[in-house]
PDB file of C-alpha atoms in Angstrom:
ATOM      1  CA  MET A   1      17.234  17.308   4.695  1.00  0.00           C
ATOM      2  CA  ASP A   2      19.321  15.489   7.466  1.00  0.00           C
ATOM      3  CA  ASP A   3      17.569  12.140   8.496  1.00  0.00           C
ATOM      4  CA  HIS A   4      16.464  14.123  12.141  1.00  0.00           C
ATOM      5  CA  SER A   5      14.159  16.885  10.067  1.00  0.00           C
ATOM      6  CA  PRO A   6      10.767  16.942  10.070  1.00  0.00           C
ATOM      7  CA  TRP A   7       8.950  15.807   7.189  1.00  0.00           C
ATOM      8  CA  LYS A   8       5.588  16.071   5.791  1.00  0.00           C
ATOM      9  CA  PRO A   9       4.026  16.182   2.184  1.00  0.00           C
ATOM     10  CA  LEU A  10       4.132  19.327   0.003  1.00  0.00           C
ATOM     11  CA  VAL A  11       0.289  20.966  -0.044  1.00  0.00           C
ATOM     12  CA  VAL A  12      -0.507  22.597  -3.217  1.00  0.00           C
ATOM     13  CA  THR A  13      -3.336  25.029  -3.397  1.00  0.00           C
ATOM     14  CA  PRO A  14      -4.810  27.031  -6.277  1.00  0.00           C
ATOM     15  CA  ALA A  15      -3.361  30.157  -4.544  1.00  0.00           C
ATOM     16  CA  ASP A  16       0.186  28.723  -4.351  1.00  0.00           C
ATOM     17  CA  VAL A  17       0.241  28.159  -8.340  1.00  0.00           C
ATOM     18  CA  GLU A  18      -2.000  31.102  -9.582  1.00  0.00           C
ATOM     19  CA  GLU A  19      -4.460  28.835 -11.108  1.00  0.00           C
ATOM     20  CA  GLU A  20      -8.305  28.876 -10.332  1.00  0.00           C
ATOM     21  CA  PRO A  21      -9.617  26.442  -7.761  1.00  0.00           C
ATOM     22  CA  SER A  22     -11.186  23.677  -9.990  1.00  0.00           C
ATOM     23  CA  PRO A  23     -10.110  20.662 -11.826  1.00  0.00           C
ATOM     24  CA  ALA A  24      -9.578  22.836 -14.864  1.00  0.00           C
ATOM     25  CA  GLY A  25      -6.905  24.945 -12.627  1.00  0.00           C
ATOM     26  CA  LEU A  26      -5.045  21.603 -11.453  1.00  0.00           C
ATOM     27  CA  THR A  27      -4.969  20.270 -14.849  1.00  0.00           C
ATOM     28  CA  ALA A  28      -3.364  23.448 -16.036  1.00  0.00           C
ATOM     29  CA  HIS A  29      -0.834  23.349 -13.314  1.00  0.00           C
ATOM     30  CA  LEU A  30      -0.157  19.741 -13.794  1.00  0.00           C
ATOM     31  CA  ARG A  31       0.532  20.183 -17.500  1.00  0.00           C
ATOM     32  CA  GLY A  32       2.957  23.382 -16.636  1.00  0.00           C
ATOM     33  CA  ILE A  33       4.945  21.342 -14.290  1.00  0.00           C
ATOM     34  CA  GLY A  34       7.394  19.635 -16.744  1.00  0.00           C
ATOM     35  CA  ASP A  35       8.846  16.816 -14.970  1.00  0.00           C
ATOM     36  CA  LEU A  36       6.346  15.742 -12.273  1.00  0.00           C
ATOM     37  CA  ARG A  37       8.498  12.368 -11.101  1.00  0.00           C
ATOM     38  CA  ALA A  38      11.320  14.513 -10.333  1.00  0.00           C
ATOM     39  CA  ARG A  39       8.861  16.933  -8.003  1.00  0.00           C
ATOM     40  CA  LEU A  40       7.369  13.772  -6.680  1.00  0.00           C
ATOM     41  CA  VAL A  41      10.724  12.209  -5.901  1.00  0.00           C
ATOM     42  CA  GLU A  42      11.828  15.433  -4.245  1.00  0.00           C
ATOM     43  CA  ALA A  43       8.901  15.941  -2.249  1.00  0.00           C
ATOM     44  CA  LYS A  44       7.852  12.252  -1.390  1.00  0.00           C
ATOM     45  CA  ALA A  45       4.361  12.900  -1.506  1.00  0.00           C
ATOM     46  CA  LEU A  46       2.001  15.851  -2.768  1.00  0.00           C
ATOM     47  CA  VAL A  47      -1.528  16.922  -1.478  1.00  0.00           C
ATOM     48  CA  PHE A  48      -3.274  19.051  -4.156  1.00  0.00           C
ATOM     49  CA  ARG A  49      -6.271  21.200  -1.728  1.00  0.00           C
ATOM     50  CA  GLY A  50      -8.686  23.407  -2.768  1.00  0.00           C
ATOM     51  CA  PHE A  51      -9.285  22.637  -6.375  1.00  0.00           C
ATOM     52  CA  ARG A  52     -12.506  20.874  -5.603  1.00  0.00           C
ATOM     53  CA  VAL A  53     -11.984  17.862  -7.688  1.00  0.00           C
ATOM     54  CA  THR A  54     -15.241  15.646  -7.750  1.00  0.00           C
ATOM     55  CA  ALA A  55     -15.349  11.888  -8.188  1.00  0.00           C
ATOM     56  CA  ALA A  56     -16.990  12.610 -11.777  1.00  0.00           C
ATOM     57  CA  GLU A  57     -14.163  15.112 -12.677  1.00  0.00           C
ATOM     58  CA  LEU A  58     -11.419  12.244 -11.432  1.00  0.00           C
ATOM     59  CA  ASP A  59     -10.215  10.744 -14.648  1.00  0.00           C
ATOM     60  CA  GLY A  60      -9.096  13.575 -16.652  1.00  0.00           C
ATOM     61  CA  VAL A  61      -6.604  14.628 -13.612  1.00  0.00           C
ATOM     62  CA  LEU A  62      -5.424  10.966 -13.291  1.00  0.00           C
ATOM     63  CA  ASP A  63      -4.694  10.516 -16.779  1.00  0.00           C
ATOM     64  CA  LEU A  64      -2.036  13.272 -15.549  1.00  0.00           C
ATOM     65  CA  LEU A  65      -1.174  12.119 -12.405  1.00  0.00           C
ATOM     66  CA  LEU A  66      -0.686   8.526 -13.343  1.00  0.00           C
ATOM     67  CA  PRO A  67       0.176   7.334 -16.902  1.00  0.00           C
ATOM     68  CA  GLY A  68      -0.368   4.020 -17.489  1.00  0.00           C
ATOM     69  CA  ARG A  69      -3.182   3.321 -14.318  1.00  0.00           C
ATOM     70  CA  LEU A  70      -3.068  -0.543 -13.017  1.00  0.00           C
ATOM     71  CA  ALA A  71      -5.700  -2.886 -12.009  1.00  0.00           C
ATOM     72  CA  TYR A  72      -5.361  -3.713  -8.754  1.00  0.00           C
ATOM     73  CA  VAL A  73      -4.414  -7.380  -9.257  1.00  0.00           C
ATOM     74  CA  HIS A  74      -3.484  -9.690  -6.228  1.00  0.00           C
ATOM     75  CA  GLY A  75      -4.392  -6.906  -3.443  1.00  0.00           C
ATOM     76  CA  ASN A  76      -5.277  -8.195  -0.480  1.00  0.00           C
ATOM     77  CA  SER A  77      -7.207  -5.601   0.966  1.00  0.00           C
ATOM     78  CA  PRO A  78     -10.982  -5.269   0.612  1.00  0.00           C
ATOM     79  CA  ARG A  79     -12.327  -2.499  -1.857  1.00  0.00           C
ATOM     80  CA  SER A  80     -14.582  -2.519  -4.878  1.00  0.00           C
ATOM     81  CA  LYS A  81     -14.066  -0.842  -8.266  1.00  0.00           C
ATOM     82  CA  VAL A  82     -15.994   2.068  -9.143  1.00  0.00           C
ATOM     83  CA  GLY A  83     -14.094   3.298 -12.352  1.00  0.00           C
ATOM     84  CA  ARG A  84     -11.443   2.717 -15.073  1.00  0.00           C
ATOM     85  CA  ASN A  85      -8.813   1.455 -12.398  1.00  0.00           C
ATOM     86  CA  VAL A  86      -9.946   3.168  -9.768  1.00  0.00           C
ATOM     87  CA  TYR A  87     -11.115   2.028  -6.404  1.00  0.00           C
ATOM     88  CA  THR A  88     -12.318   2.457  -3.075  1.00  0.00           C
ATOM     89  CA  SER A  89      -9.267   2.739  -0.758  1.00  0.00           C
ATOM     90  CA  THR A  90     -10.606   0.197   1.639  1.00  0.00           C
ATOM     91  CA  GLU A  91     -13.470  -1.272   2.824  1.00  0.00           C
ATOM     92  CA  TYR A  92     -12.399  -2.092   6.354  1.00  0.00           C
ATOM     93  CA  PRO A  93     -14.605  -1.289   9.395  1.00  0.00           C
ATOM     94  CA  PRO A  94     -14.335   2.522  10.142  1.00  0.00           C
ATOM     95  CA  GLU A  95     -13.672   1.872  14.163  1.00  0.00           C
ATOM     96  CA  TYR A  96     -10.211   0.495  13.253  1.00  0.00           C
ATOM     97  CA  THR A  97      -6.723   2.022  12.653  1.00  0.00           C
ATOM     98  CA  ILE A  98      -5.182   0.545   9.184  1.00  0.00           C
ATOM     99  CA  SER A  99      -1.174   0.427   9.839  1.00  0.00           C
ATOM    100  CA  LEU A 100       1.324   1.920   7.278  1.00  0.00           C
ATOM    101  CA  HIS A 101       2.336   0.330   4.283  1.00  0.00           C
ATOM    102  CA  ASN A 102       3.409   0.352   0.836  1.00  0.00           C
ATOM    103  CA  GLU A 103       1.072  -0.649  -1.650  1.00  0.00           C
ATOM    104  CA  LEU A 104       1.537  -4.636  -3.050  1.00  0.00           C
ATOM    105  CA  SER A 105       4.686  -4.539  -1.355  1.00  0.00           C
ATOM    106  CA  TYR A 106       4.520  -8.145  -0.992  1.00  0.00           C
ATOM    107  CA  ALA A 107       4.348  -8.782  -4.519  1.00  0.00           C
ATOM    108  CA  HIS A 108       6.864  -9.440  -6.600  1.00  0.00           C
ATOM    109  CA  ARG A 109       5.685  -5.884  -8.546  1.00  0.00           C
ATOM    110  CA  TRP A 110       4.395  -2.825  -6.996  1.00  0.00           C
ATOM    111  CA  PRO A 111       3.106   0.561  -7.937  1.00  0.00           C
ATOM    112  CA  SER A 112       5.571   3.116  -8.304  1.00  0.00           C
ATOM    113  CA  ARG A 113       2.789   6.049  -7.469  1.00  0.00           C
ATOM    114  CA  LEU A 114      -0.319   6.207  -6.003  1.00  0.00           C
ATOM    115  CA  VAL A 115      -3.105   8.936  -5.979  1.00  0.00           C
ATOM    116  CA  PHE A 116      -6.009   8.921  -3.226  1.00  0.00           C
ATOM    117  CA  HIS A 117      -9.153  11.190  -3.872  1.00  0.00           C
ATOM    118  CA  CYS A 118     -11.342  12.436  -0.988  1.00  0.00           C
ATOM    119  CA  ASP A 119     -14.700  12.342  -2.523  1.00  0.00           C
ATOM    120  CA  ARG A 120     -16.453  12.422   0.622  1.00  0.00           C
ATOM    121  CA  ALA A 121     -14.756  13.421   4.350  1.00  0.00           C
ATOM    122  CA  ALA A 122     -15.197  12.100   7.477  1.00  0.00           C
ATOM    123  CA  GLU A 123     -17.292  13.609  10.316  1.00  0.00           C
ATOM    124  CA  THR A 124     -14.681  12.632  12.720  1.00  0.00           C
ATOM    125  CA  GLY A 125     -11.416  11.313  12.177  1.00  0.00           C
ATOM    126  CA  GLY A 126     -10.729   9.544   9.122  1.00  0.00           C
ATOM    127  CA  ALA A 127      -6.883  10.885   8.319  1.00  0.00           C
ATOM    128  CA  THR A 128      -4.611   9.108   6.053  1.00  0.00           C
ATOM    129  CA  PRO A 129      -1.172   8.762   7.966  1.00  0.00           C
ATOM    130  CA  VAL A 130       2.221   8.626   5.763  1.00  0.00           C
ATOM    131  CA  VAL A 131       5.666   7.834   6.656  1.00  0.00           C
ATOM    132  CA  ASP A 132       9.038   8.431   5.278  1.00  0.00           C
ATOM    133  CA  GLY A 133      10.158   4.643   4.952  1.00  0.00           C
ATOM    134  CA  ALA A 134      13.900   5.688   5.428  1.00  0.00           C
ATOM    135  CA  ARG A 135      12.902   6.875   8.933  1.00  0.00           C
ATOM    136  CA  TRP A 136      10.609   4.446   9.853  1.00  0.00           C
ATOM    137  CA  LEU A 137      13.466   1.862   8.992  1.00  0.00           C
ATOM    138  CA  ALA A 138      15.700   3.875  11.230  1.00  0.00           C
ATOM    139  CA  SER A 139      13.173   4.001  13.954  1.00  0.00           C
ATOM    140  CA  LEU A 140      13.391   0.079  14.333  1.00  0.00           C
ATOM    141  CA  ASP A 141      15.759  -1.540  16.759  1.00  0.00           C
ATOM    142  CA  PRO A 142      19.245  -2.995  15.487  1.00  0.00           C
ATOM    143  CA  GLU A 143      18.037  -6.473  16.242  1.00  0.00           C
ATOM    144  CA  VAL A 144      14.933  -6.284  14.112  1.00  0.00           C
ATOM    145  CA  ARG A 145      16.774  -4.707  10.897  1.00  0.00           C
ATOM    146  CA  GLU A 146      19.159  -7.750  11.793  1.00  0.00           C
ATOM    147  CA  ARG A 147      16.658 -10.076  11.692  1.00  0.00           C
ATOM    148  CA  PHE A 148      14.752  -9.299   8.898  1.00  0.00           C
ATOM    149  CA  ALA A 149      17.593  -9.019   6.851  1.00  0.00           C
ATOM    150  CA  GLY A 150      16.956 -11.978   4.622  1.00  0.00           C
ATOM    151  CA  GLY A 151      13.359 -11.078   4.036  1.00  0.00           C
ATOM    152  CA  VAL A 152      10.000 -12.431   4.569  1.00  0.00           C
ATOM    153  CA  ARG A 153       7.853 -15.446   3.430  1.00  0.00           C
ATOM    154  CA  TYR A 154       4.508 -14.435   2.860  1.00  0.00           C
ATOM    155  CA  THR A 155       1.325 -17.281   2.309  1.00  0.00           C
ATOM    156  CA  GLN A 156      -2.251 -16.620   1.011  1.00  0.00           C
ATOM    157  CA  ASN A 157      -5.020 -18.909   1.053  1.00  0.00           C
ATOM    158  CA  LEU A 158      -7.478 -17.406  -0.838  1.00  0.00           C
ATOM    159  CA  HIS A 159     -10.948 -19.456  -1.195  1.00  0.00           C
ATOM    160  CA  GLY A 160     -12.948 -20.440  -3.842  1.00  0.00           C
ATOM    161  CA  GLY A 161     -16.255 -18.562  -3.390  1.00  0.00           C
ATOM    162  CA  LYS A 162     -16.982 -19.029   0.036  1.00  0.00           C
ATOM    163  CA  GLY A 163     -14.968 -18.579   3.066  1.00  0.00           C
ATOM    164  CA  PHE A 164     -12.763 -16.371   5.492  1.00  0.00           C
ATOM    165  CA  GLY A 165     -11.200 -13.652   3.744  1.00  0.00           C
ATOM    166  CA  ARG A 166     -10.852 -13.059  -0.179  1.00  0.00           C
ATOM    167  CA  SER A 167     -11.441 -15.370  -2.875  1.00  0.00           C
ATOM    168  CA  TRP A 168      -8.887 -15.675  -5.841  1.00  0.00           C
ATOM    169  CA  GLN A 169     -11.713 -14.474  -7.641  1.00  0.00           C
ATOM    170  CA  ASP A 170     -11.723 -11.165  -6.340  1.00  0.00           C
ATOM    171  CA  THR A 171      -8.132 -10.936  -5.609  1.00  0.00           C
ATOM    172  CA  PHE A 172      -7.385 -11.764  -9.538  1.00  0.00           C
ATOM    173  CA  GLU A 173     -10.442 -10.113 -10.829  1.00  0.00           C
ATOM    174  CA  THR A 174     -11.290 -13.283 -12.863  1.00  0.00           C
ATOM    175  CA  ASP A 175     -13.173 -16.201 -12.502  1.00  0.00           C
ATOM    176  CA  SER A 176     -10.547 -18.345 -14.946  1.00  0.00           C
ATOM    177  CA  ARG A 177      -7.926 -20.695 -12.758  1.00  0.00           C
ATOM    178  CA  ALA A 178      -5.826 -20.649 -15.893  1.00  0.00           C
ATOM    179  CA  GLU A 179      -5.884 -16.584 -15.735  1.00  0.00           C
ATOM    180  CA  ALA A 180      -4.939 -16.908 -12.399  1.00  0.00           C
ATOM    181  CA  GLU A 181      -2.022 -19.396 -12.740  1.00  0.00           C
ATOM    182  CA  ALA A 182      -0.765 -16.941 -15.634  1.00  0.00           C
ATOM    183  CA  TYR A 183      -0.541 -14.043 -13.468  1.00  0.00           C
ATOM    184  CA  LEU A 184       1.613 -15.964 -11.066  1.00  0.00           C
ATOM    185  CA  ASP A 185       4.072 -17.989 -13.297  1.00  0.00           C
ATOM    186  CA  GLY A 186       7.120 -15.980 -13.232  1.00  0.00           C
ATOM    187  CA  THR A 187       6.576 -14.358 -10.211  1.00  0.00           C
ATOM    188  CA  GLY A 188       8.611 -16.552  -8.410  1.00  0.00           C
ATOM    189  CA  ALA A 189       5.793 -17.475  -6.144  1.00  0.00           C
ATOM    190  CA  GLU A 190       4.832 -21.076  -5.257  1.00  0.00           C
ATOM    191  CA  TYR A 191       0.705 -21.852  -5.731  1.00  0.00           C
ATOM    192  CA  ALA A 192      -1.337 -24.938  -5.568  1.00  0.00           C
ATOM    193  CA  TRP A 193      -4.978 -25.433  -6.001  1.00  0.00           C
ATOM    194  CA  ARG A 194      -6.535 -27.274  -2.501  1.00  0.00           C
ATOM    195  CA  PRO A 195      -9.538 -29.706  -2.743  1.00  0.00           C
ATOM    196  CA  ASP A 196     -11.695 -27.296  -1.597  1.00  0.00           C
ATOM    197  CA  GLY A 197     -10.963 -25.094  -4.199  1.00  0.00           C
ATOM    198  CA  THR A 198      -8.831 -22.792  -2.180  1.00  0.00           C
ATOM    199  CA  LEU A 199      -5.487 -21.238  -3.822  1.00  0.00           C
ATOM    200  CA  ARG A 200      -2.663 -21.193  -1.943  1.00  0.00           C
ATOM    201  CA  ILE A 201       0.261 -18.981  -2.375  1.00  0.00           C
ATOM    202  CA  SER A 202       3.668 -18.247  -0.938  1.00  0.00           C
ATOM    203  CA  ARG A 203       6.480 -16.144  -2.258  1.00  0.00           C
ATOM    204  CA  THR A 204       9.632 -14.653  -0.369  1.00  0.00           C
ATOM    205  CA  ARG A 205      10.341 -11.259  -0.895  1.00  0.00           C
ATOM    206  CA  PRO A 206      12.806  -8.345   0.667  1.00  0.00           C
ATOM    207  CA  ALA A 207      11.911  -6.503   3.505  1.00  0.00           C
ATOM    208  CA  THR A 208      13.568  -3.326   2.380  1.00  0.00           C
ATOM    209  CA  VAL A 209      14.448  -2.124  -0.858  1.00  0.00           C
ATOM    210  CA  ARG A 210      16.331   0.831  -2.202  1.00  0.00           C
ATOM    211  CA  HIS A 211      14.784   3.910  -4.383  1.00  0.00           C
ATOM    212  CA  PRO A 212      16.240   3.761  -7.922  1.00  0.00           C
ATOM    213  CA  VAL A 213      16.523   7.545  -8.005  1.00  0.00           C
ATOM    214  CA  THR A 214      17.384   9.010  -4.532  1.00  0.00           C
ATOM    215  CA  GLY A 215      19.174   5.371  -3.427  1.00  0.00           C
ATOM    216  CA  ALA A 216      17.483   5.923   0.010  1.00  0.00           C
ATOM    217  CA  GLU A 217      16.966   2.312   1.728  1.00  0.00           C
ATOM    218  CA  VAL A 218      13.587   1.914   3.059  1.00  0.00           C
ATOM    219  CA  TRP A 219      11.221  -0.072   5.140  1.00  0.00           C
ATOM    220  CA  PHE A 220       9.260  -2.005   2.347  1.00  0.00           C
ATOM    221  CA  ASN A 221       7.320  -5.350   3.932  1.00  0.00           C
ATOM    222  CA  GLN A 222       3.944  -5.829   5.297  1.00  0.00           C
ATOM    223  CA  ALA A 223       5.080  -8.505   8.164  1.00  0.00           C
ATOM    224  CA  ASP A 224       2.821  -6.423  10.595  1.00  0.00           C
ATOM    225  CA  GLN A 225      -0.335  -6.332   8.624  1.00  0.00           C
ATOM    226  CA  TRP A 226       0.229 -10.132   7.527  1.00  0.00           C
ATOM    227  CA  HIS A 227       0.973 -11.610  11.290  1.00  0.00           C
ATOM    228  CA  ALA A 228      -2.083 -12.119  13.629  1.00  0.00           C
ATOM    229  CA  ALA A 229      -0.282 -10.216  16.243  1.00  0.00           C
ATOM    230  CA  GLY A 230      -0.566  -7.140  14.163  1.00  0.00           C
ATOM    231  CA  LEU A 231      -4.508  -7.364  14.870  1.00  0.00           C
ATOM    232  CA  GLY A 232      -4.233  -7.415  18.501  1.00  0.00           C
ATOM    233  CA  ASP A 233      -4.153  -9.960  21.215  1.00  0.00           C
ATOM    234  CA  ALA A 234      -7.739 -10.489  21.550  1.00  0.00           C
ATOM    235  CA  THR A 235      -8.179 -11.018  17.870  1.00  0.00           C
ATOM    236  CA  ALA A 236      -4.758 -13.299  17.345  1.00  0.00           C
ATOM    237  CA  ALA A 237      -6.092 -15.742  20.220  1.00  0.00           C
ATOM    238  CA  ALA A 238      -9.550 -15.677  18.630  1.00  0.00           C
ATOM    239  CA  LEU A 239      -7.995 -16.937  15.010  1.00  0.00           C
ATOM    240  CA  ARG A 240      -5.856 -19.315  16.476  1.00  0.00           C
ATOM    241  CA  ALA A 241      -8.867 -20.906  18.149  1.00  0.00           C
ATOM    242  CA  ILE A 242     -10.540 -21.119  14.330  1.00  0.00           C
ATOM    243  CA  MET A 243      -7.926 -22.539  12.800  1.00  0.00           C
ATOM    244  CA  PRO A 244      -3.947 -23.068  12.573  1.00  0.00           C
ATOM    245  CA  GLU A 245      -1.925 -20.058  11.225  1.00  0.00           C
ATOM    246  CA  ARG A 246      -0.936 -21.894   8.399  1.00  0.00           C
ATOM    247  CA  ASP A 247      -4.742 -21.811   7.144  1.00  0.00           C
ATOM    248  CA  LEU A 248      -5.406 -18.088   7.746  1.00  0.00           C
ATOM    249  CA  PRO A 249      -6.241 -16.237   4.597  1.00  0.00           C
ATOM    250  CA  GLN A 250      -2.721 -14.355   5.054  1.00  0.00           C
ATOM    251  CA  SER A 251       0.600 -15.022   7.231  1.00  0.00           C
ATOM    252  CA  VAL A 252       4.370 -14.233   7.334  1.00  0.00           C
ATOM    253  CA  ALA A 253       7.698 -16.001   8.440  1.00  0.00           C
ATOM    254  CA  PHE A 254      11.080 -15.131   8.147  1.00  0.00           C
ATOM    255  CA  ALA A 255      12.178 -16.313   4.578  1.00  0.00           C
ATOM    256  CA  ASP A 256      13.711 -19.696   5.969  1.00  0.00           C
ATOM    257  CA  GLY A 257      10.392 -20.063   7.674  1.00  0.00           C
ATOM    258  CA  THR A 258      10.920 -19.445  11.315  1.00  0.00           C
ATOM    259  CA  PRO A 259       8.156 -17.820  13.178  1.00  0.00           C
ATOM    260  CA  ILE A 260       8.454 -13.648  13.349  1.00  0.00           C
ATOM    261  CA  PRO A 261       7.940 -12.909  17.328  1.00  0.00           C
ATOM    262  CA  ALA A 262       4.892 -10.820  18.164  1.00  0.00           C
ATOM    263  CA  GLY A 263       7.337  -8.072  19.730  1.00  0.00           C
ATOM    264  CA  TYR A 264       8.814  -7.447  16.603  1.00  0.00           C
ATOM    265  CA  VAL A 265       5.371  -6.847  14.659  1.00  0.00           C
ATOM    266  CA  THR A 266       4.321  -4.644  17.237  1.00  0.00           C
ATOM    267  CA  GLN A 267       7.104  -2.776  17.363  1.00  0.00           C
ATOM    268  CA  ILE A 268       6.953  -2.188  13.319  1.00  0.00           C
ATOM    269  CA  ARG A 269       3.566  -1.337  13.560  1.00  0.00           C
ATOM    270  CA  ASP A 270       3.536   1.058  16.596  1.00  0.00           C
ATOM    271  CA  ARG A 271       6.644   2.900  15.244  1.00  0.00           C
ATOM    272  CA  GLY A 272       5.521   3.492  11.685  1.00  0.00           C
ATOM    273  CA  LEU A 273       2.413   5.085  12.833  1.00  0.00           C
ATOM    274  CA  ASP A 274       4.655   6.929  15.766  1.00  0.00           C
ATOM    275  CA  ALA A 275       6.626   8.391  12.854  1.00  0.00           C
ATOM    276  CA  ALA A 276       3.430   9.015  10.557  1.00  0.00           C
ATOM    277  CA  VAL A 277       2.238  12.485   9.682  1.00  0.00           C
ATOM    278  CA  ASP A 278      -1.613  12.891   9.307  1.00  0.00           C
ATOM    279  CA  VAL A 279      -3.001  14.115   5.977  1.00  0.00           C
ATOM    280  CA  ASP A 280      -6.638  15.422   7.030  1.00  0.00           C
ATOM    281  CA  TRP A 281      -8.607  14.961   4.389  1.00  0.00           C
ATOM    282  CA  ARG A 282     -11.267  17.615   3.153  1.00  0.00           C
ATOM    283  CA  THR A 283     -14.157  16.861   0.300  1.00  0.00           C
ATOM    284  CA  GLY A 284     -12.299  16.962  -3.151  1.00  0.00           C
ATOM    285  CA  ASP A 285      -8.520  17.078  -2.125  1.00  0.00           C
ATOM    286  CA  LEU A 286      -6.118  14.620  -4.158  1.00  0.00           C
ATOM    287  CA  LEU A 287      -2.640  13.122  -2.261  1.00  0.00           C
ATOM    288  CA  LEU A 288      -0.020  11.924  -4.350  1.00  0.00           C
ATOM    289  CA  VAL A 289       2.357   9.521  -2.872  1.00  0.00           C
ATOM    290  CA  ASP A 290       5.709   7.591  -4.048  1.00  0.00           C
ATOM    291  CA  ASN A 291       4.727   4.239  -3.259  1.00  0.00           C
ATOM    292  CA  VAL A 292       8.462   3.520  -2.716  1.00  0.00           C
ATOM    293  CA  LEU A 293       9.400   6.613  -0.455  1.00  0.00           C
ATOM    294  CA  VAL A 294       6.033   6.522   1.426  1.00  0.00           C
ATOM    295  CA  GLY A 295       4.191   4.286   3.489  1.00  0.00           C
ATOM    296  CA  HIS A 296       0.272   5.160   4.068  1.00  0.00           C
ATOM    297  CA  GLY A 297      -2.178   3.706   6.285  1.00  0.00           C
ATOM    298  CA  ARG A 298      -5.440   5.143   8.017  1.00  0.00           C
ATOM    299  CA  ARG A 299      -7.132   6.115  11.119  1.00  0.00           C
ATOM    300  CA  PRO A 300     -10.689   5.501  12.263  1.00  0.00           C
ATOM    301  CA  PHE A 301     -13.353   7.635  11.616  1.00  0.00           C
ATOM    302  CA  THR A 302     -16.870   8.500  11.981  1.00  0.00           C
ATOM    303  CA  GLY A 303     -19.762   9.054   9.269  1.00  0.00           C
ATOM    304  CA  ARG A 304     -19.764   8.057   5.531  1.00  0.00           C
ATOM    305  CA  ARG A 305     -16.045   8.706   4.555  1.00  0.00           C
ATOM    306  CA  ARG A 306     -15.416   7.785   0.910  1.00  0.00           C
ATOM    307  CA  VAL A 307     -11.852   8.216  -0.379  1.00  0.00           C
ATOM    308  CA  LEU A 308     -10.810   6.687  -3.870  1.00  0.00           C
ATOM    309  CA  VAL A 309      -7.202   5.385  -4.602  1.00  0.00           C
ATOM    310  CA  ALA A 310      -5.394   4.663  -8.261  1.00  0.00           C
ATOM    311  CA  MET A 311      -2.426   3.605  -9.003  1.00  0.00           C
ATOM    312  CA  SER A 312       0.358   3.334 -12.040  1.00  0.00           C
ATOM    313  CA  ASP A 313       3.590   1.949 -12.908  1.00  0.00           C
ATOM    314  CA  GLU A 314       6.645   3.488 -14.734  1.00  0.00           C
ATOM    315  CA  PRO A 315       9.461   1.449 -16.375  1.00  0.00           C
ATOM    316  CA  ARG A 316      11.893   0.304 -14.188  1.00  0.00           C
ATOM    317  CA  PRO A 317      15.465   0.704 -13.852  1.00  0.00           C
ATOM    318  CA  ALA A 318      17.668  -2.409 -14.179  1.00  0.00           C
ATOM    319  CA  ALA A 319      19.417  -1.348 -10.683  1.00  0.00           C
ATOM    320  CA  TRP A 320      15.745  -1.243  -9.068  1.00  0.00           C
ATOM    321  CA  ALA A 321      16.554  -4.144  -6.176  1.00  0.00           C
ATOM    322  CA  GLY A 322      16.768  -4.358  -2.513  1.00  0.00           C
ATOM    323  CA  PRO A 323      19.375  -4.938  -0.638  1.00  0.00           C
ATOM    324  CA  HIS A 324      18.890  -8.623  -0.770  1.00  0.00           C
ATOM    325  CA  GLU A 325      17.183  -8.811  -3.519  1.00  0.00           C
ATOM    326  CA  GLU A 326      18.075  -9.241  -7.609  1.00  0.00           C
ATOM    327  CA  GLY A 327      16.125  -9.818 -10.441  1.00  0.00           C
ATOM    328  CA  ASP A 328      12.287 -10.091 -10.735  1.00  0.00           C
ATOM    329  CA  THR A 329      11.188  -6.852  -9.239  1.00  0.00           C
TER     330      THR A 329
END
């Protein structure tokens, strides 16, 4: 496939694989695939449609799709835990678009796979846009790619139970400071407890990484989501009026601390969304994505949309590192 050919997730239906339209049919298909990892790397994302999977039947399917299911520790998206390392995909207000991103790309480790399950489709809207990370990278101006070559520096301020944004207790799924510190130790992060109980965390991460199997270099950071400009001019102005940028729940700069221009941020956000393909949900659908090759987001919606998410990791080759990174990934 050349760089200019269209890409979209591969849709798999019961008719395609000659299985019954049920969770049992899907599990039979998955057991017969053999090397699911190779299939996913080739397709980048797979939609399983028409198998009528309910939330009550999800665990058995996830056990096949996501070996070694992970807890959503150190995540910054508002979500609730609803099962065995299964979460609501986000609780961000439905009228807003969530821009493209790779899950936990700001952390020292990230899940290799994600599964989204549509428990209830929206009345209108609510698609999950997905983007090929190599195409997203190629869509950016050379000046932007060059400026981001040294990486980005993320800063979080996690309050102690009352305040703006997420608490450190929710973020690390613990009430123990020692457990939160144990998670952060060895990750390359700098952290400190502030007098008001807030935990401030900073870390420098690469802006791109290479996939360990395909070698593809992909855009792999959340600068546009962590930067106030990514929220729009009015929201950014309101936040600046409330508190200095360094005290926001999350902020981002270039690795050397230089501010990232707002124009770069909006270019990254808008070109990612422009390059994305929408997965329009039907109740019972599942979407499996390679979390390095593919970014995801959310379109606005109406109604009582409920999409669940789970994630997993796989053993990482020693060669897995970004072009400007070595070591702890």
